[in-house]
CSV table of C-alpha atoms and ligand atoms in Angstrom, one decimal:
chain,number,residue,atom,x,y,z
N,1,MET,CA,176.7,107.1,108.6
N,2,PHE,CA,177.9,107.9,112.1
N,3,PHE,CA,181.4,106.8,113.1
N,4,PRO,CA,183.2,107.3,116.4
N,5,GLU,CA,186.2,109.5,116.0
N,6,SER,CA,188.6,106.6,116.1
N,7,VAL,CA,187.0,105.0,113.1
N,8,GLN,CA,187.2,108.2,111.1
N,9,ILE,CA,190.9,108.7,112.1
N,10,ALA,CA,191.8,105.1,111.3
N,11,ILE,CA,190.2,105.3,107.8
N,12,ASN,CA,191.7,108.7,107.0
N,13,ARG,CA,195.1,107.5,107.9
N,14,LEU,CA,195.0,104.3,105.9
N,15,HIS,CA,193.7,106.3,102.9
N,16,SER,CA,196.5,108.9,103.2
N,17,ALA,CA,199.0,106.0,103.2
N,18,GLY,CA,197.5,104.8,99.9
N,19,TYR,CA,195.4,101.9,101.1
N,20,GLU,CA,191.7,101.2,100.8
N,21,ALA,CA,189.8,101.0,104.1
N,22,TYR,CA,186.1,100.6,104.9
N,23,PRO,CA,183.8,100.0,107.8
N,24,VAL,CA,182.4,96.6,107.1
N,25,GLY,CA,180.0,93.9,108.3
N,26,GLY,CA,177.8,94.2,111.3
N,27,CYS,CA,178.2,98.0,111.7
N,28,VAL,CA,177.1,98.6,108.1
N,29,ARG,CA,174.1,96.3,108.6
N,30,ASP,CA,173.1,98.0,111.8
N,31,PHE,CA,173.5,101.4,110.3
N,32,LEU,CA,171.1,100.5,107.4
N,33,LEU,CA,168.7,99.1,109.9
N,34,GLY,CA,168.9,102.3,111.9
N,35,LYS,CA,170.2,100.5,115.0
N,36,PRO,CA,172.9,101.7,117.2
N,37,CYS,CA,176.2,99.9,116.9
N,38,SER,CA,179.1,99.7,119.3
N,39,ASP,CA,181.4,97.3,117.5
N,40,PHE,CA,182.9,98.8,114.3
N,41,ASP,CA,185.1,96.7,112.2
N,42,ILE,CA,187.4,98.0,109.5
N,43,THR,CA,188.6,96.1,106.5
N,44,THR,CA,191.6,97.3,104.6
N,45,SER,CA,193.9,96.5,101.6
N,46,ALA,CA,196.9,97.1,103.9
N,47,LEU,CA,198.8,94.0,105.0
N,48,PRO,CA,199.0,93.6,108.8
N,49,GLU,CA,202.6,94.9,108.8
N,50,GLU,CA,201.6,97.8,106.8
N,51,THR,CA,198.7,98.6,109.1
N,52,ARG,CA,201.1,98.4,112.0
N,53,ALA,CA,203.4,100.9,110.4
N,54,VAL,CA,200.5,103.3,109.7
N,55,PHE,CA,199.6,103.3,113.4
N,56,SER,CA,203.1,102.9,114.8
N,57,GLU,CA,202.6,105.5,117.6
N,58,PHE,CA,199.5,103.7,118.9
N,59,PRO,CA,199.5,100.6,121.1
N,60,VAL,CA,198.6,97.5,119.2
N,61,ILE,CA,197.2,94.1,120.2
N,62,GLU,CA,198.6,91.4,118.0
N,63,THR,CA,196.5,88.4,119.0
N,64,GLY,CA,194.7,88.2,115.7
N,65,ILE,CA,197.6,89.1,113.5
N,66,ARG,CA,197.9,85.7,111.8
N,67,HIS,CA,194.4,86.1,110.5
N,68,GLY,CA,195.1,89.6,109.4
N,69,THR,CA,193.6,91.5,112.4
N,70,VAL,CA,195.6,94.3,114.0
N,71,THR,CA,193.8,95.8,117.0
N,72,VAL,CA,194.8,99.4,117.4
N,73,VAL,CA,194.1,100.9,120.8
N,74,PHE,CA,192.8,104.4,120.4
N,75,ASP,CA,190.6,105.4,123.3
N,76,THR,CA,189.0,102.0,122.8
N,77,PRO,CA,190.4,99.1,120.7
N,78,LEU,CA,189.5,99.0,117.0
N,79,GLU,CA,189.9,95.9,114.9
N,80,ILE,CA,191.5,96.5,111.5
N,81,THR,CA,191.6,93.4,109.3
N,82,THR,CA,193.4,92.9,106.0
N,83,PHE,CA,191.2,91.9,103.0
N,84,ARG,CA,191.4,88.1,103.1
N,85,ILE,CA,190.2,84.8,101.6
N,86,ASP,CA,189.8,81.9,104.0
N,87,CYS,CA,191.1,78.7,102.6
N,88,GLY,CA,190.2,75.0,103.3
N,89,TYR,CA,188.3,74.3,106.4
N,90,THR,CA,189.0,70.6,107.2
N,91,ASP,CA,187.5,70.8,110.7
N,92,SER,CA,184.2,72.8,110.1
N,93,ARG,CA,185.6,75.4,112.4
N,94,HIS,CA,188.9,77.1,111.5
N,95,PRO,CA,190.3,78.0,108.1
N,96,ASP,CA,193.4,75.9,107.5
N,97,ALA,CA,195.0,79.1,106.1
N,98,VAL,CA,194.1,82.6,105.3
N,99,GLU,CA,195.4,84.3,102.2
N,100,PHE,CA,195.5,88.1,102.0
N,101,THR,CA,194.2,89.8,98.9
N,102,ARG,CA,194.0,93.3,97.6
N,103,SER,CA,190.4,92.8,96.5
N,104,LEU,CA,187.5,94.1,98.6
N,105,THR,CA,185.0,91.9,96.7
N,106,GLU,CA,187.0,88.7,97.6
N,107,ASP,CA,187.0,89.8,101.3
N,108,LEU,CA,183.2,90.4,101.2
N,109,ALA,CA,182.7,87.0,99.6
N,110,ARG,CA,184.2,85.1,102.6
N,111,ARG,CA,181.6,86.7,104.9
N,112,ASP,CA,178.7,84.6,106.2
N,113,PHE,CA,175.5,86.3,105.1
N,114,THR,CA,174.6,88.9,102.5
N,115,VAL,CA,173.4,91.3,105.1
N,116,ASN,CA,176.9,91.1,106.7
N,117,ALA,CA,178.8,91.4,103.5
N,118,MET,CA,178.5,95.1,102.8
N,119,ALA,CA,181.1,97.9,103.2
N,120,TYR,CA,180.6,101.6,103.4
N,121,HIS,CA,182.4,104.2,101.3
N,122,ASP,CA,181.8,107.9,101.1
N,123,GLY,CA,178.0,107.8,101.4
N,124,ASP,CA,177.7,104.7,99.3
N,125,ILE,CA,177.2,101.0,100.2
N,126,ILE,CA,179.5,98.6,98.4
N,127,ASP,CA,177.2,95.6,98.1
N,128,PRO,CA,178.3,92.9,95.5
N,129,PHE,CA,176.0,90.2,97.1
N,130,SER,CA,172.8,92.2,97.3
N,131,GLY,CA,172.7,92.4,101.0
N,132,ARG,CA,170.7,95.6,100.9
N,133,ALA,CA,167.9,93.9,99.0
N,134,ASP,CA,167.9,91.1,101.6
N,135,LEU,CA,167.9,93.6,104.4
N,136,ASP,CA,164.9,95.3,102.9
N,137,ALA,CA,163.2,91.9,102.4
N,138,ARG,CA,164.2,90.9,105.9
N,139,VAL,CA,165.9,87.8,104.8
N,140,ILE,CA,169.0,85.9,106.0
N,141,ARG,CA,170.8,84.4,103.0
N,142,CYS,CA,174.3,82.8,102.8
N,143,VAL,CA,176.9,84.4,100.6
N,144,GLY,CA,177.5,81.7,98.0
N,145,ASP,CA,176.4,78.0,98.4
N,146,PRO,CA,174.9,77.5,101.8
N,147,VAL,CA,176.0,73.9,102.3
N,148,THR,CA,179.6,74.8,101.4
N,149,ARG,CA,179.5,77.8,103.8
N,150,PHE,CA,178.1,75.8,106.7
N,151,SER,CA,180.5,73.0,106.0
N,152,GLU,CA,183.4,75.4,106.2
N,153,ASP,CA,182.3,76.8,109.6
N,154,ALA,CA,179.3,75.3,111.3
N,155,LEU,CA,179.0,78.2,113.8
N,156,ARG,CA,177.4,80.1,110.9
N,157,ILE,CA,174.3,78.0,111.3
N,158,LEU,CA,173.8,79.3,114.8
N,159,ARG,CA,174.7,82.9,113.8
N,160,GLY,CA,172.1,82.7,111.0
N,161,LEU,CA,169.4,81.5,113.5
N,162,ARG,CA,170.5,84.2,115.9
N,163,PHE,CA,170.3,87.0,113.4
N,164,ALA,CA,166.8,85.8,112.3
N,165,ALA,CA,165.7,85.7,115.9
N,166,THR,CA,167.1,89.1,116.9
N,167,LEU,CA,166.2,91.0,113.7
N,168,ASP,CA,162.9,89.1,113.2
N,169,PHE,CA,164.1,88.0,109.7
N,170,ALA,CA,163.1,85.0,107.6
N,171,ILE,CA,165.7,82.5,106.5
N,172,GLU,CA,166.0,82.0,102.8
N,173,GLU,CA,164.9,78.6,101.7
N,174,HIS,CA,168.2,77.1,100.5
N,175,THR,CA,170.0,78.6,103.5
N,176,ALA,CA,167.3,77.0,105.8
N,177,GLN,CA,167.6,73.6,104.1
N,178,ALA,CA,171.4,73.7,104.4
N,179,MET,CA,171.1,74.5,108.2
N,180,LEU,CA,169.2,71.3,108.6
N,181,ALA,CA,171.5,69.3,106.3
N,182,CYS,CA,174.6,70.5,108.1
N,183,ARG,CA,173.4,70.5,111.7
N,184,GLU,CA,175.6,67.5,112.7
N,185,LYS,CA,178.7,69.6,112.0
N,186,LEU,CA,177.8,71.8,115.0
N,187,ARG,CA,179.5,69.2,117.2
N,188,TYR,CA,182.8,70.7,116.0
N,189,VAL,CA,181.9,74.1,117.5
N,190,SER,CA,183.0,75.0,121.0
N,191,SER,CA,180.4,75.2,123.8
N,192,GLU,CA,181.5,78.8,124.5
N,193,ARG,CA,180.6,79.9,121.0
N,194,ILE,CA,177.4,77.9,121.0
N,195,THR,CA,176.4,79.5,124.3
N,196,GLU,CA,177.1,83.0,123.0
N,197,GLU,CA,174.8,82.5,120.1
N,198,ILE,CA,172.1,80.7,122.0
N,199,ARG,CA,172.0,83.5,124.6
N,200,LYS,CA,171.4,86.1,121.9
N,201,LEU,CA,168.9,83.9,120.1
N,202,ALA,CA,166.9,83.3,123.3
N,203,CYS,CA,166.5,87.0,123.9
N,204,GLY,CA,165.6,87.8,120.3
N,205,VAL,CA,162.1,89.2,119.4
N,206,ALA,CA,161.4,86.2,117.2
N,207,ALA,CA,163.0,83.5,119.4
N,208,ALA,CA,159.8,81.4,119.6
N,209,ARG,CA,159.4,81.3,115.8
N,210,ILE,CA,163.0,80.3,115.1
N,211,VAL,CA,163.0,77.7,117.9
N,212,ARG,CA,159.8,76.2,116.5
N,213,GLU,CA,161.0,76.2,112.9
N,214,PHE,CA,164.5,75.0,113.6
N,215,SER,CA,164.1,72.8,116.7
N,216,SER,CA,165.9,69.9,115.0
N,217,VAL,CA,168.9,72.1,114.4
N,218,LEU,CA,169.0,73.3,118.0
N,219,ALA,CA,168.5,69.7,119.2
N,220,ALA,CA,171.9,68.9,117.7
N,221,VAL,CA,173.6,71.3,120.2
N,222,LEU,CA,171.1,71.0,123.1
N,223,PRO,CA,170.3,67.3,123.5
N,224,GLY,CA,167.0,66.8,125.4
N,225,PHE,CA,165.8,70.4,125.1
N,226,THR,CA,162.1,70.8,125.4
N,227,PRO,CA,161.3,74.5,124.7
N,228,SER,CA,158.2,76.2,126.0
N,229,LEU,CA,157.3,78.3,122.9
N,230,GLU,CA,154.5,80.0,124.8
N,231,ARG,CA,156.9,81.3,127.4
N,232,LEU,CA,159.5,82.2,124.8
N,233,SER,CA,157.1,84.5,123.1
N,234,SER,CA,155.5,86.0,126.2
N,235,LEU,CA,158.4,86.5,128.6
N,236,PRO,CA,160.5,89.7,128.6
N,237,PRO,CA,164.0,89.3,127.1
N,238,LYS,CA,165.8,88.6,130.4
N,239,LEU,CA,168.4,86.0,130.0
N,240,PRO,CA,167.4,83.5,132.8
N,241,LEU,CA,163.7,83.6,131.8
N,242,ARG,CA,164.2,83.2,128.1
N,243,MET,CA,167.0,80.6,128.6
N,244,ALA,CA,164.8,78.5,130.8
N,245,ALA,CA,162.0,78.8,128.4
N,246,LEU,CA,164.2,77.8,125.5
N,247,LEU,CA,165.9,74.8,127.3
N,248,GLY,CA,163.0,73.4,129.2
N,249,THR,CA,165.2,70.9,131.0
N,250,VAL,CA,168.1,71.1,133.4
N,251,SER,CA,170.0,68.5,131.4
N,252,ALA,CA,169.8,70.7,128.3
N,253,ALA,CA,171.4,73.5,130.3
N,254,ASP,CA,174.4,71.2,130.9
N,255,ALA,CA,175.4,71.6,127.3
N,256,LEU,CA,176.0,75.3,127.7
N,257,ARG,CA,178.5,77.5,129.6
N,258,PHE,CA,177.1,79.9,132.1
N,259,SER,CA,178.4,81.8,135.1
N,260,ASN,CA,177.5,80.0,138.4
N,261,LYS,CA,174.9,82.7,139.1
N,262,GLU,CA,173.2,82.3,135.7
N,263,ARG,CA,173.2,78.5,136.0
N,264,GLU,CA,171.6,78.7,139.4
N,265,ALA,CA,168.9,81.0,138.2
N,266,VAL,CA,168.1,78.9,135.1
N,267,CYS,CA,168.1,75.7,137.0
N,268,CYS,CA,165.9,77.2,139.8
N,269,LEU,CA,163.3,78.2,137.2
N,270,LEU,CA,163.5,74.7,135.6
N,271,SER,CA,163.2,72.7,138.8
N,272,ALA,CA,161.1,74.8,141.3
N,273,LYS,CA,157.4,74.4,141.3
N,274,ALA,CA,155.1,77.4,140.6
N,275,PRO,CA,155.3,79.5,143.8
N,276,THR,CA,152.2,79.9,146.0
N,277,ASP,CA,153.5,82.0,148.9
N,278,VAL,CA,155.7,85.0,148.3
N,279,ARG,CA,157.4,84.9,151.6
N,280,ALA,CA,158.2,81.2,151.3
N,281,ALA,CA,159.6,81.8,147.9
N,282,LEU,CA,161.7,84.7,149.2
N,283,ARG,CA,162.9,82.7,152.1
N,284,GLU,CA,163.8,79.7,149.9
N,285,PHE,CA,165.3,81.4,146.9
N,286,GLY,CA,166.2,85.0,147.8
N,287,GLN,CA,164.7,88.1,146.3
N,288,GLU,CA,166.3,87.9,142.8
N,289,LYS,CA,165.4,84.3,142.0
N,290,ALA,CA,162.0,84.6,143.7
N,291,GLU,CA,161.1,87.5,141.4
N,292,LEU,CA,162.3,85.5,138.3
N,293,LEU,CA,160.2,82.6,139.4
N,294,TYR,CA,157.1,84.7,139.7
N,295,ALA,CA,157.8,86.2,136.2
N,296,TYR,CA,158.5,82.7,134.8
N,297,HIS,CA,155.1,81.5,135.9
N,298,ALA,CA,153.4,84.8,134.8
N,299,LEU,CA,152.4,85.6,138.4
N,300,PRO,CA,152.3,89.1,139.9
N,301,PHE,CA,155.1,89.7,142.3
N,302,SER,CA,155.4,92.4,145.0
N,303,LEU,CA,157.5,92.4,148.1
N,304,PRO,CA,155.3,91.5,151.1
N,305,ASP,CA,155.0,93.4,154.3
N,306,GLY,CA,156.3,91.6,157.2
N,307,ILE,CA,159.4,89.4,157.5
N,308,TRP,CA,160.9,86.7,155.3
N,309,GLN,CA,164.6,86.7,156.0
N,310,ILE,CA,166.8,86.1,159.0
N,311,SER,CA,168.4,89.6,158.7
N,312,GLN,CA,165.0,91.0,159.4
N,313,LEU,CA,164.7,89.3,162.8
N,314,ALA,CA,164.8,91.6,165.9
N,315,LEU,CA,167.6,89.5,167.2
N,316,SER,CA,171.0,88.4,165.6
N,317,GLY,CA,173.5,85.6,165.8
N,318,SER,CA,175.6,87.5,168.4
N,319,ASP,CA,172.5,87.7,170.7
N,320,LEU,CA,172.4,83.9,170.5
N,321,LEU,CA,176.1,83.6,171.2
N,322,GLU,CA,175.5,85.7,174.3
N,323,ALA,CA,172.6,83.4,175.2
N,324,GLY,CA,175.0,80.5,175.3
N,325,LEU,CA,174.4,78.9,171.9
N,326,GLN,CA,177.3,77.7,169.7
N,327,GLY,CA,178.2,76.8,166.1
N,328,ALA,CA,175.5,75.2,164.0
N,329,GLU,CA,172.9,75.6,166.7
N,330,ILE,CA,172.9,79.3,166.0
N,331,GLY,CA,171.9,79.0,162.4
N,332,LYS,CA,169.3,76.4,163.1
N,333,THR,CA,167.8,78.5,165.9
N,334,LEU,CA,167.6,81.6,163.7
N,335,SER,CA,165.8,79.6,161.0
N,336,ALA,CA,163.4,78.2,163.6
N,337,LEU,CA,162.7,81.7,165.0
N,338,LEU,CA,162.1,83.0,161.4
N,339,HIS,CA,159.7,80.1,160.8
N,340,ALA,CA,157.8,80.9,164.0
N,341,VAL,CA,157.5,84.5,163.1
N,342,MET,CA,156.4,83.8,159.5
N,343,TYR,CA,154.0,81.0,160.2
N,344,GLU,CA,153.1,80.8,163.9
N,345,GLY,CA,152.3,84.4,164.8
N,346,LEU,CA,155.3,84.9,167.0
N,347,PRO,CA,155.9,88.7,167.3
N,348,ASN,CA,159.2,89.8,165.9
N,349,GLU,CA,160.3,91.4,169.1
N,350,ARG,CA,163.4,90.8,171.1
N,351,GLY,CA,161.7,89.7,174.3
N,352,ALA,CA,159.3,87.3,172.5
N,353,LEU,CA,162.2,85.9,170.5
N,354,LEU,CA,164.4,85.4,173.6
N,355,ALA,CA,161.5,83.6,175.3
N,356,LYS,CA,161.1,81.4,172.3
N,357,ILE,CA,164.7,80.4,172.4
N,358,GLU,CA,164.2,79.0,175.9
N,359,GLU,CA,161.3,77.0,174.6
N,360,LEU,CA,163.3,75.7,171.6
K,1,ATP,P1,177.2,91.4,116.1
K,1,ATP,O1,176.1,92.4,116.0
K,1,ATP,O2,176.9,90.3,117.0
K,1,ATP,O3,178.5,92.1,116.4
K,1,ATP,P2,178.4,90.9,113.6
K,1,ATP,O4,177.8,90.5,112.3
K,1,ATP,O5,179.0,92.3,113.6
K,1,ATP,O6,177.2,90.8,114.6
K,1,ATP,P3,180.9,90.0,114.4
K,1,ATP,O7,181.3,88.7,115.1
K,1,ATP,O8,181.2,91.3,115.0
K,1,ATP,O9,179.4,89.8,114.0
K,1,ATP,O10,181.7,89.9,113.0
K,1,ATP,C1,181.8,91.0,112.1
K,1,ATP,C2,181.7,90.5,110.7
K,1,ATP,O11,182.6,89.5,110.4
K,1,ATP,C3,180.3,89.9,110.3
K,1,ATP,O12,179.4,90.9,110.0
K,1,ATP,C4,180.7,89.1,109.1
K,1,ATP,O13,180.9,89.9,108.0
K,1,ATP,C5,182.0,88.5,109.5
K,1,ATP,N1,181.9,87.2,110.2
K,1,ATP,C6,181.9,87.1,111.6
K,1,ATP,N2,181.8,85.8,111.9
K,1,ATP,C7,181.9,85.1,110.7
K,1,ATP,C8,181.8,83.7,110.3
K,1,ATP,N3,181.8,82.8,111.3
K,1,ATP,N4,181.9,83.4,109.0
K,1,ATP,C9,182.0,84.4,108.1
K,1,ATP,N5,182.0,85.7,108.4
K,1,ATP,C10,181.9,86.0,109.6
K,2,MG,MG1,180.0,93.0,115.3
């Protein structure tokens, strides 16, 4: 298994100090799948204070320390988490308490899915929950009883759907039934975390299949969503395209947290009609959104010859100032000139444009 140097150093140091330490979870899963991994997690028998002592000359971020995570900053930050058992989830979201343990198996047992509950040691995979068999069979299966696990933390429902969509895995039957049975508990999950999972799900290779099979689960977090399965399966995995295809309505987008730019793009795709004129689309939406809009409607797009934006006019705002125009008149006149060049055959030449201003 390939490790960045910091992972190797961290594990060797913890071993030398007499503790167990293993790469665990997603990085082991991705290694077995032959996928690159950028996010390595280490699990250790050392208590947080002990981990801190082992790495005393490195800077440490302590934000996760109550849950056993010490983030040691080598060239990049590395999360080192004490073996732990999560106890009592009264809110379907956070464990009421965590208990540290010296047992790796207990730590693996608290993890969500069998494929995420493996650790790596000296060329071997430590795999008490048969994650490797599920990986080979391409199945997402809860560790332990699925209803219990989803009731503890409902986010796991969306993580499961996301893994199935991105890895193109099936969801084991009891796990799938529990996702349906527990879907109302998703209301305890924050919209940030929901958004993060839906983003990854939407861009997954098997997004259309998962959305079709689990639409009632997704409806619990995306009220009013009306997915276009056809688009979800045919569009490239670009966030605004897939997200618009998954949501289908602007109101469903309101349930999620996006940057302003993403929200604008998604809402544009969901509210604009299919474009018929490239230059008009460029003029109305700008190049980036116009290209998305053409892709969304499976129409070929190429930048037209000729002119479609004010900055291409052979005359600028300062020319209009000189010609005696002021304030809002300037913008309006530039728009009118652009319209005349685009649709009325007015030549994009200084003299012709100046003459047109007189007329306007
Ligand atoms: P990704 O590829 O998105 O990083 P990941 O499985 O590595 O997927 P992380 O959020 O990095 O996800 O978590 C690392 C590991 O921690 C998981 O593989 C899993 O073992 C465990 N884990 C994460 N979130 C949960 C959860 N909500 N419930 C139980 N175990 C979890
Ligand atoms: Mg990870």
